[in-house]
Short mmCIF file of C-alpha atoms in Angstrom, two decimals:
data_model
loop_
_atom_site.label_atom_id
_atom_site.label_comp_id
_atom_site.label_asym_id
_atom_site.label_seq_id
_atom_site.Cartn_x
_atom_site.Cartn_y
_atom_site.Cartn_z
CA UNK A 1 -71.74 46.70 12.86
CA UNK A 2 -70.89 43.29 10.90
CA UNK A 3 -71.30 45.02 7.96
CA UNK A 4 -69.10 48.05 8.89
CA UNK A 5 -66.28 45.85 9.25
CA UNK A 6 -67.39 43.36 6.63
CA UNK A 7 -65.84 46.60 4.23
CA UNK A 8 -62.57 45.72 6.76
CA UNK A 9 -62.57 42.07 6.05
CA UNK A 10 -59.05 42.30 4.11
CA UNK A 11 -57.52 44.69 6.47
CA UNK A 12 -59.50 42.13 9.91
CA UNK A 13 -57.34 39.25 8.08
CA UNK A 14 -54.10 40.90 7.80
CA UNK A 15 -54.21 41.48 11.12
CA UNK A 16 -54.88 38.74 12.50
CA UNK A 17 -52.70 36.77 10.29
CA UNK A 18 -50.10 39.20 12.08
CA UNK A 19 -51.20 38.33 15.87
CA UNK A 20 -51.50 34.68 14.96
CA UNK A 21 -47.59 34.63 13.54
CA UNK A 22 -46.75 36.61 16.48
CA UNK A 23 -48.24 34.58 19.35
CA UNK A 24 -48.45 30.76 17.51
CA UNK A 25 -44.53 30.25 17.98
CA UNK A 26 -45.61 27.27 15.01
CA UNK A 27 -47.38 29.73 12.68
CA UNK A 28 -44.14 31.88 13.03
CA UNK A 29 -41.55 29.23 10.30
CA UNK A 30 -42.91 30.58 6.84
CA UNK A 31 -42.25 27.41 5.47
CA UNK A 32 -44.31 25.97 7.63
CA UNK A 33 -47.16 28.12 7.31
CA UNK A 34 -47.06 30.74 4.27
CA UNK A 35 -47.73 34.43 5.42
CA UNK A 36 -50.67 34.53 1.72
CA UNK A 37 -52.20 31.11 3.49
CA UNK A 38 -52.60 31.84 6.68
CA UNK A 39 -53.83 35.83 5.54
CA UNK A 40 -56.39 33.26 3.01
CA UNK A 41 -57.71 31.44 5.90
CA UNK A 42 -57.62 34.56 8.88
CA UNK A 43 -59.92 36.71 6.76
CA UNK A 44 -62.28 33.23 5.21
CA UNK A 45 -62.87 32.60 8.64
CA UNK A 46 -63.74 36.07 9.75
CA UNK A 47 -66.29 36.21 7.01
CA UNK A 48 -67.81 33.12 8.11
CA UNK A 49 -68.65 34.16 11.46
CA UNK A 50 -69.65 37.59 10.43
CA UNK A 51 -72.12 36.41 7.78
CA UNK A 52 -73.49 34.42 10.33
CA UNK A 53 -74.16 37.45 12.39
CA UNK A 54 -75.21 39.22 10.15
CA UNK A 55 -77.61 37.27 8.67
CA UNK A 56 -79.67 34.74 9.96
CA UNK A 57 -78.00 32.51 7.32
CA UNK A 58 -77.89 28.38 8.35
CA UNK A 59 -74.19 27.88 9.98
CA UNK A 60 -71.68 27.06 7.00
CA UNK A 61 -69.16 24.98 9.08
CA UNK A 62 -66.50 24.38 5.64
CA UNK A 63 -64.13 27.25 5.99
CA UNK A 64 -63.37 25.89 9.66
CA UNK A 65 -63.65 22.32 8.45
CA UNK A 66 -60.99 23.76 5.62
CA UNK A 67 -57.89 25.08 8.47
CA UNK A 68 -58.16 22.32 10.40
CA UNK A 69 -57.64 20.15 6.84
CA UNK A 70 -54.86 22.58 6.10
CA UNK A 71 -53.21 22.35 8.94
CA UNK A 72 -53.13 18.95 9.74
CA UNK A 73 -51.37 18.64 6.28
CA UNK A 74 -49.15 21.25 7.03
CA UNK A 75 -47.94 19.40 9.91
CA UNK A 76 -49.40 22.80 12.87
CA UNK A 77 -49.91 21.24 16.16
CA UNK A 78 -53.57 20.87 16.72
CA UNK A 79 -53.27 22.48 20.07
CA UNK A 80 -51.75 25.13 18.35
CA UNK A 81 -54.36 25.41 15.09
CA UNK A 82 -56.81 25.46 18.40
CA UNK A 83 -54.98 29.24 20.02
CA UNK A 84 -54.54 30.33 16.44
CA UNK A 85 -58.46 30.22 16.16
CA UNK A 86 -59.02 31.68 19.36
CA UNK A 87 -56.65 34.51 18.96
CA UNK A 88 -58.89 35.76 15.86
CA UNK A 89 -61.86 34.94 17.09
CA UNK A 90 -61.15 37.20 20.46
CA UNK A 91 -59.25 40.56 17.45
CA UNK A 92 -62.94 40.05 16.19
CA UNK A 93 -65.03 40.42 19.85
CA UNK A 94 -62.39 43.31 19.93
CA UNK A 95 -63.03 44.69 17.00
CA UNK A 96 -67.33 44.50 17.77
CA UNK A 97 -66.88 46.31 20.76
CA UNK A 98 -65.21 49.29 19.56
CA UNK A 99 -67.85 48.87 16.35
CA UNK A 100 -70.42 49.23 18.82
CA UNK A 101 -68.81 52.52 20.40
CA UNK A 102 -69.79 54.16 18.17
CA UNK A 103 -73.07 53.44 17.15
CA UNK A 104 -74.90 54.93 20.73
CA UNK A 105 -78.54 52.26 19.98
CA UNK A 106 -76.12 49.54 20.64
CA UNK A 107 -76.89 48.54 24.29
CA UNK A 108 -74.68 45.79 26.62
CA UNK A 109 -77.94 43.21 26.50
CA UNK A 110 -77.16 43.40 23.82
CA UNK A 111 -73.50 43.14 23.61
CA UNK A 112 -73.86 40.79 26.04
CA UNK A 113 -76.18 38.93 23.39
CA UNK A 114 -73.98 38.66 21.62
CA UNK A 115 -71.41 38.22 23.55
CA UNK A 116 -72.76 34.43 24.46
CA UNK A 117 -74.12 34.02 20.92
CA UNK A 118 -69.57 34.73 19.72
CA UNK A 119 -68.02 32.12 21.25
CA UNK A 120 -71.23 30.17 21.39
CA UNK A 121 -69.97 29.69 17.21
CA UNK A 122 -66.54 29.68 18.41
CA UNK A 123 -66.99 26.32 20.07
CA UNK A 124 -69.22 25.52 17.11
CA UNK A 125 -66.28 26.36 14.19
CA UNK A 126 -63.46 24.84 16.75
CA UNK A 127 -65.41 20.98 17.57
CA UNK A 128 -65.71 21.52 13.50
CA UNK A 129 -61.45 22.63 13.18
CA UNK A 130 -61.27 19.66 15.60
CA UNK A 131 -62.89 16.86 13.47
CA UNK A 132 -61.90 17.95 10.09
CA UNK A 133 -57.84 17.93 11.19
CA UNK A 134 -58.26 14.75 13.49
CA UNK A 135 -60.04 13.28 9.80
CA UNK A 136 -57.52 14.47 8.45
CA UNK A 137 -54.48 13.25 10.48
CA UNK A 138 -56.10 9.88 10.55
CA UNK A 139 -56.84 9.66 6.29
CA UNK A 140 -52.12 10.65 6.41
CA UNK A 141 -51.35 8.00 8.73
CA UNK A 142 -53.00 5.51 6.58
CA UNK A 143 -51.30 6.89 3.46
CA UNK A 144 -48.06 6.99 5.24
CA UNK A 145 -48.91 3.47 7.12
CA UNK A 146 -49.47 1.77 3.61
CA UNK A 147 -46.77 3.80 1.77
CA UNK A 148 -43.98 2.08 4.44
CA UNK A 149 -46.05 -1.32 4.36
CA UNK A 150 -45.38 -1.08 0.29
CA UNK A 151 -41.66 0.16 0.58
CA UNK A 152 -41.28 -2.84 3.27
CA UNK A 153 -42.73 -5.34 1.00
CA UNK A 154 -40.68 -4.08 -1.55
CA UNK A 155 -37.29 -5.31 0.83
CA UNK A 156 -37.90 -8.57 1.32
CA UNK A 157 -39.09 -9.51 -2.55
CA UNK A 158 -35.86 -7.96 -3.67
CA UNK A 159 -37.76 -5.96 -6.74
CA UNK A 160 -36.48 -2.45 -5.16
CA UNK A 161 -33.84 -0.80 -7.55
CA UNK A 162 -30.57 0.50 -6.01
CA UNK A 163 -31.65 4.27 -6.32
CA UNK A 164 -34.46 3.55 -5.20
CA UNK A 165 -33.27 1.47 -2.07
CA UNK A 166 -31.55 4.57 -0.31
CA UNK A 167 -34.78 6.69 -0.84
CA UNK A 168 -36.42 3.62 1.06
CA UNK A 169 -34.31 3.72 4.11
CA UNK A 170 -33.91 6.83 4.80
CA UNK A 171 -38.18 6.69 4.63
CA UNK A 172 -38.20 3.97 6.74
CA UNK A 173 -36.01 5.93 9.07
CA UNK A 174 -33.20 2.86 8.23
CA UNK A 175 -29.40 3.61 8.04
CA UNK A 176 -27.98 3.40 4.42
CA UNK A 177 -25.62 0.52 5.27
CA UNK A 178 -25.52 -2.42 7.43
CA UNK A 179 -25.18 -4.54 9.50
CA UNK A 180 -28.46 -6.02 9.84
CA UNK A 181 -31.10 -8.57 10.45
CA UNK A 182 -34.11 -10.01 9.71
CA UNK A 183 -37.19 -12.03 12.08
CA UNK A 184 -39.69 -13.62 11.25
CA UNK A 185 -42.33 -14.63 13.79
CA UNK A 186 -45.26 -16.53 13.48
CA UNK A 187 -48.54 -15.56 13.98
CA UNK A 188 -51.62 -17.46 16.17
CA UNK A 189 -53.92 -16.34 13.72
CA UNK A 190 -54.54 -14.56 10.72
CA UNK A 191 -54.41 -10.42 11.09
CA UNK A 192 -53.05 -11.32 14.61
CA UNK A 193 -49.23 -9.35 16.19
CA UNK A 194 -47.17 -11.70 17.84
CA UNK A 195 -45.16 -8.83 18.39
CA UNK A 196 -47.00 -6.00 18.62
CA UNK A 197 -45.72 -3.29 20.27
CA UNK A 198 -41.61 -5.29 19.23
CA UNK A 199 -41.10 -1.79 16.71
CA UNK A 200 -41.84 0.80 19.95
CA UNK A 201 -39.99 -0.76 22.58
CA UNK A 202 -36.98 -1.25 19.38
CA UNK A 203 -36.82 2.54 18.26
CA UNK A 204 -37.52 3.68 22.59
CA UNK A 205 -33.32 1.19 22.42
CA UNK A 206 -31.82 3.59 20.15
CA UNK A 207 -32.52 0.25 17.06
CA UNK A 208 -34.71 0.88 13.84
CA UNK A 209 -36.38 -1.34 12.68
CA UNK A 210 -39.39 -1.52 9.38
CA UNK A 211 -42.10 -4.40 10.07
CA UNK A 212 -44.68 -5.95 7.48
CA UNK A 213 -47.66 -7.96 8.80
CA UNK A 214 -48.48 -11.20 6.90
CA UNK A 215 -51.21 -14.19 6.89
CA UNK A 216 -48.92 -16.23 9.22
CA UNK A 217 -46.54 -14.43 10.42
CA UNK A 218 -44.53 -10.59 10.92
CA UNK A 219 -41.24 -10.61 9.54
CA UNK A 220 -39.92 -7.55 10.40
CA UNK A 221 -35.84 -5.57 8.65
CA UNK A 222 -34.23 -3.97 11.95
CA UNK A 223 -31.20 -1.99 11.99
CA UNK A 224 -28.37 -2.88 13.35
CA UNK A 225 -26.02 0.51 14.29
CA UNK A 226 -24.16 -0.10 17.58
CA UNK A 227 -21.86 -3.77 18.68
CA UNK A 228 -24.61 -3.86 22.32
CA UNK A 229 -27.86 -3.14 19.43
CA UNK A 230 -27.89 -7.49 18.61
CA UNK A 231 -28.20 -8.31 22.21
CA UNK A 232 -29.85 -5.45 23.04
CA UNK A 233 -32.34 -6.72 19.79
CA UNK A 234 -32.68 -10.21 21.13
CA UNK A 235 -33.44 -9.12 24.77
CA UNK A 236 -36.71 -7.04 23.17
CA UNK A 237 -37.64 -10.15 20.59
CA UNK A 238 -37.46 -12.54 23.92
CA UNK A 239 -40.08 -10.82 25.24
CA UNK A 240 -42.18 -10.77 23.01
CA UNK A 241 -42.55 -14.56 24.25
CA UNK A 242 -43.21 -15.30 20.95
CA UNK A 243 -41.63 -17.93 18.48
CA UNK A 244 -39.05 -15.88 16.25
CA UNK A 245 -36.35 -16.66 13.61
CA UNK A 246 -33.23 -14.05 13.50
CA UNK A 247 -30.92 -14.26 10.37
CA UNK A 248 -27.19 -13.63 10.19
CA UNK A 249 -26.51 -10.08 10.01
CA UNK A 250 -25.46 -9.04 6.81
CA UNK A 251 -24.02 -5.63 5.39
CA UNK A 252 -26.92 -4.35 2.72
CA UNK A 253 -30.25 -4.31 2.20
CA UNK A 254 -29.83 -5.76 -1.59
CA UNK A 255 -29.79 -9.05 0.61
CA UNK A 256 -32.99 -8.56 3.03
CA UNK A 257 -34.41 -11.74 1.06
CA UNK A 258 -32.15 -13.59 1.25
CA UNK A 259 -31.73 -12.65 5.20
CA UNK A 260 -35.57 -13.60 4.98
CA UNK A 261 -35.25 -17.16 3.65
CA UNK A 262 -32.48 -17.68 7.02
CA UNK A 263 -35.31 -16.07 9.60
CA UNK A 264 -38.11 -18.14 8.66
CA UNK A 265 -35.71 -21.13 8.61
CA UNK A 266 -34.65 -20.20 11.80
CA UNK A 267 -37.96 -20.41 12.89
CA UNK A 268 -38.79 -23.47 10.97
CA UNK A 269 -36.02 -24.89 13.48
CA UNK A 270 -37.11 -23.26 16.47
CA UNK A 271 -37.13 -26.47 18.67
CA UNK A 272 -40.38 -27.30 20.74
CA UNK A 273 -43.75 -26.06 20.27
CA UNK A 274 -43.80 -22.61 22.88
CA UNK A 275 -41.91 -19.07 22.36
CA UNK A 276 -38.44 -18.65 22.38
CA UNK A 277 -36.16 -16.69 19.88
CA UNK A 278 -33.60 -19.18 17.10
CA UNK A 279 -30.32 -17.80 15.08
CA UNK A 280 -29.86 -19.11 12.72
CA UNK A 281 -26.05 -18.92 13.30
CA UNK A 282 -26.65 -21.03 17.02
CA UNK A 283 -27.85 -24.40 15.69
CA UNK A 284 -26.79 -24.19 11.74
CA UNK A 285 -27.28 -27.94 10.97
CA UNK A 286 -31.14 -27.52 12.77
CA UNK A 287 -31.05 -24.98 10.01
CA UNK A 288 -30.30 -27.44 6.96
CA UNK A 289 -32.30 -29.57 8.48
CA UNK A 290 -35.38 -26.80 7.73
CA UNK A 291 -34.21 -26.28 4.61
CA UNK A 292 -34.73 -29.37 2.90
CA UNK A 293 -38.04 -31.19 4.90
CA UNK A 294 -38.37 -33.84 2.45
CA UNK A 295 -34.95 -34.59 2.28
CA UNK A 296 -34.12 -34.56 5.48
CA UNK A 297 -37.45 -36.63 6.03
CA UNK A 298 -35.52 -39.21 4.09
CA UNK A 299 -32.53 -38.58 6.15
CA UNK A 300 -34.84 -39.76 9.24
CA UNK A 301 -36.07 -43.30 6.93
CA UNK A 302 -32.90 -44.22 6.50
CA UNK A 303 -31.10 -43.70 10.20
CA UNK A 304 -33.12 -43.78 12.80
CA UNK A 305 -36.26 -45.73 11.61
CA UNK A 306 -35.25 -48.95 13.46
CA UNK A 307 -35.52 -47.03 16.49
CA UNK A 308 -39.01 -45.46 15.50
CA UNK A 309 -39.76 -48.58 15.44
CA UNK A 310 -40.09 -49.78 18.82
CA UNK A 311 -43.20 -49.19 21.20
CA UNK A 312 -43.50 -45.22 22.12
CA UNK A 313 -41.90 -45.52 25.28
CA UNK A 314 -39.17 -47.23 24.48
CA UNK A 315 -38.43 -44.79 21.46
CA UNK A 316 -39.20 -42.11 23.99
CA UNK A 317 -36.24 -42.82 26.32
CA UNK A 318 -33.58 -43.76 23.84
CA UNK A 319 -34.43 -40.17 21.58
CA UNK A 320 -34.25 -38.53 25.05
CA UNK A 321 -31.17 -39.86 25.72
CA UNK A 322 -29.86 -38.94 22.25
CA UNK A 323 -30.72 -35.80 22.62
CA UNK A 324 -29.08 -34.95 26.33
CA UNK A 325 -25.97 -36.90 24.92
CA UNK A 326 -25.51 -34.37 22.66
CA UNK A 327 -26.52 -31.55 24.62
CA UNK A 328 -23.61 -33.14 27.41
CA UNK A 329 -21.25 -32.60 23.89
CA UNK A 330 -21.06 -36.78 24.76
CA UNK A 331 -20.83 -37.37 27.68
CA UNK A 332 -22.41 -39.70 29.39
CA UNK A 333 -21.90 -38.75 33.02
CA UNK A 334 -23.16 -35.15 32.38
CA UNK A 335 -25.73 -37.34 30.01
CA UNK A 336 -27.13 -38.82 33.46
CA UNK A 337 -26.69 -35.68 35.16
CA UNK A 338 -29.94 -34.33 33.77
CA UNK A 339 -32.10 -37.70 33.51
CA UNK A 340 -31.07 -38.26 37.06
CA UNK A 341 -30.35 -41.83 35.68
CA UNK A 342 -26.87 -43.98 36.82
CA UNK A 343 -24.51 -43.28 33.94
CA UNK A 344 -23.95 -47.03 33.30
CA UNK A 345 -28.02 -45.88 32.46
CA UNK A 346 -26.78 -44.12 29.46
CA UNK A 347 -23.92 -45.47 27.72
CA UNK A 348 -26.31 -48.98 28.23
CA UNK A 349 -29.01 -46.90 26.47
CA UNK A 350 -26.48 -45.61 23.57
CA UNK A 351 -25.23 -48.91 22.67
CA UNK A 352 -28.81 -50.60 22.43
CA UNK A 353 -29.53 -47.18 19.71
CA UNK A 354 -25.91 -48.56 17.47
CA UNK A 355 -27.37 -51.37 17.33
CA UNK A 356 -30.15 -50.79 16.36
CA UNK A 357 -28.91 -48.29 13.56
CA UNK A 358 -25.96 -50.35 13.20
CA UNK A 359 -23.82 -47.04 13.45
CA UNK A 360 -21.17 -46.02 16.56
CA UNK A 361 -21.45 -42.89 17.77
CA UNK A 362 -17.31 -43.14 18.11
CA UNK A 363 -17.96 -42.30 14.39
CA UNK A 364 -17.73 -38.57 13.76
CA UNK A 365 -19.43 -39.28 10.30
CA UNK A 366 -22.20 -41.95 12.13
CA UNK A 367 -22.56 -38.87 14.47
CA UNK A 368 -23.46 -35.97 12.79
CA UNK A 369 -25.61 -38.38 10.42
CA UNK A 370 -27.93 -38.93 13.86
CA UNK A 371 -27.84 -35.43 15.59
CA UNK A 372 -29.22 -34.94 12.31
CA UNK A 373 -31.87 -37.36 12.22
CA UNK A 374 -32.24 -36.56 14.98
CA UNK A 375 -33.20 -32.67 14.38
CA UNK A 376 -35.36 -33.98 11.88
CA UNK A 377 -37.60 -36.15 14.04
CA UNK A 378 -37.60 -34.10 16.13
CA UNK A 379 -38.58 -30.76 14.40
CA UNK A 380 -41.41 -33.31 12.94
CA UNK A 381 -43.06 -33.91 16.26
CA UNK A 382 -43.10 -30.56 16.80
CA UNK A 383 -44.78 -29.61 13.28
CA UNK A 384 -47.22 -32.01 14.06
CA UNK A 385 -47.97 -30.93 18.20
CA UNK A 386 -48.80 -27.22 16.32
CA UNK A 387 -51.08 -28.47 13.43
CA UNK A 388 -53.15 -30.31 16.38
CA UNK A 389 -53.47 -27.59 18.76
#
């Protein structure tokens, strides 16, 4: 019977292809699966099975694996691929039954035995299809991720031509025009992803982004297509409980490298040691201090050295008072309220600072100098705490 069906193999392959084309949605698209390719695949798999039934030969899953590999490359869903495979087996089994009617010597017991064998073969070859499909999908995904990562790196480093710039935007799923922002998050250890799940959360909120994981940071380019997109983005970034710096918005992808520098400055200027999100535009003076660490250290020496030479308790008390005074926009009363002390205590401490520094806090220029030096001190303290944690 197998030999007789072998003689009709081209016709069988053709009929299988037409049946699958009719019954499985994904196979109806000629652009996705050319009909000749489908027919060749059906013929090869039918030949494989008939050879297995007619001769005691070793099982060769290569046509089944080739089917799985090809369908993965074509983007056909695995469920549809296996459905098509089952249709082909069912049609072939129907042909075997029809052929058996022309052979009186074939008994029902033999057909039952043959049925069990053919569906066992279906199971093994379907497994081969699925295994090859998954392997190919994993390989393609890895290639896409590598390509995507390279494009993101090119955007952040600026080594990309204008024409390729727009092609890269399309491949990364980003609009050709801004506004955009860049985010930079500190990683606790090499390979750690501080913003795990953030890209998916942004995508769910209709905010597209592209990310790159570095040894010490995770950096991302984020499109802001609507007026509310930035607030949505910031909310999602805060939810990650990481230390994140965010650049000012910018209109062109050509400005991505500069925006990355701003995001990193915002991250460097983020106060404290815990999680938080710092926008560059929220505290420009802190960003300037973070941008020039050597100059900031010299500013501290010139402006605050007498205060820093005090015993630790008094130094901490005066620095804390200064911070609360600046946060209260120069109001001793409001600063006292947040410090839980009397306003006169705040005023006394401020006079003590003026005496030590030789600068009057009522002079705007002197107040700016002291404020910048205070930011530099706090940034240095935070950096030391982070290194020793």
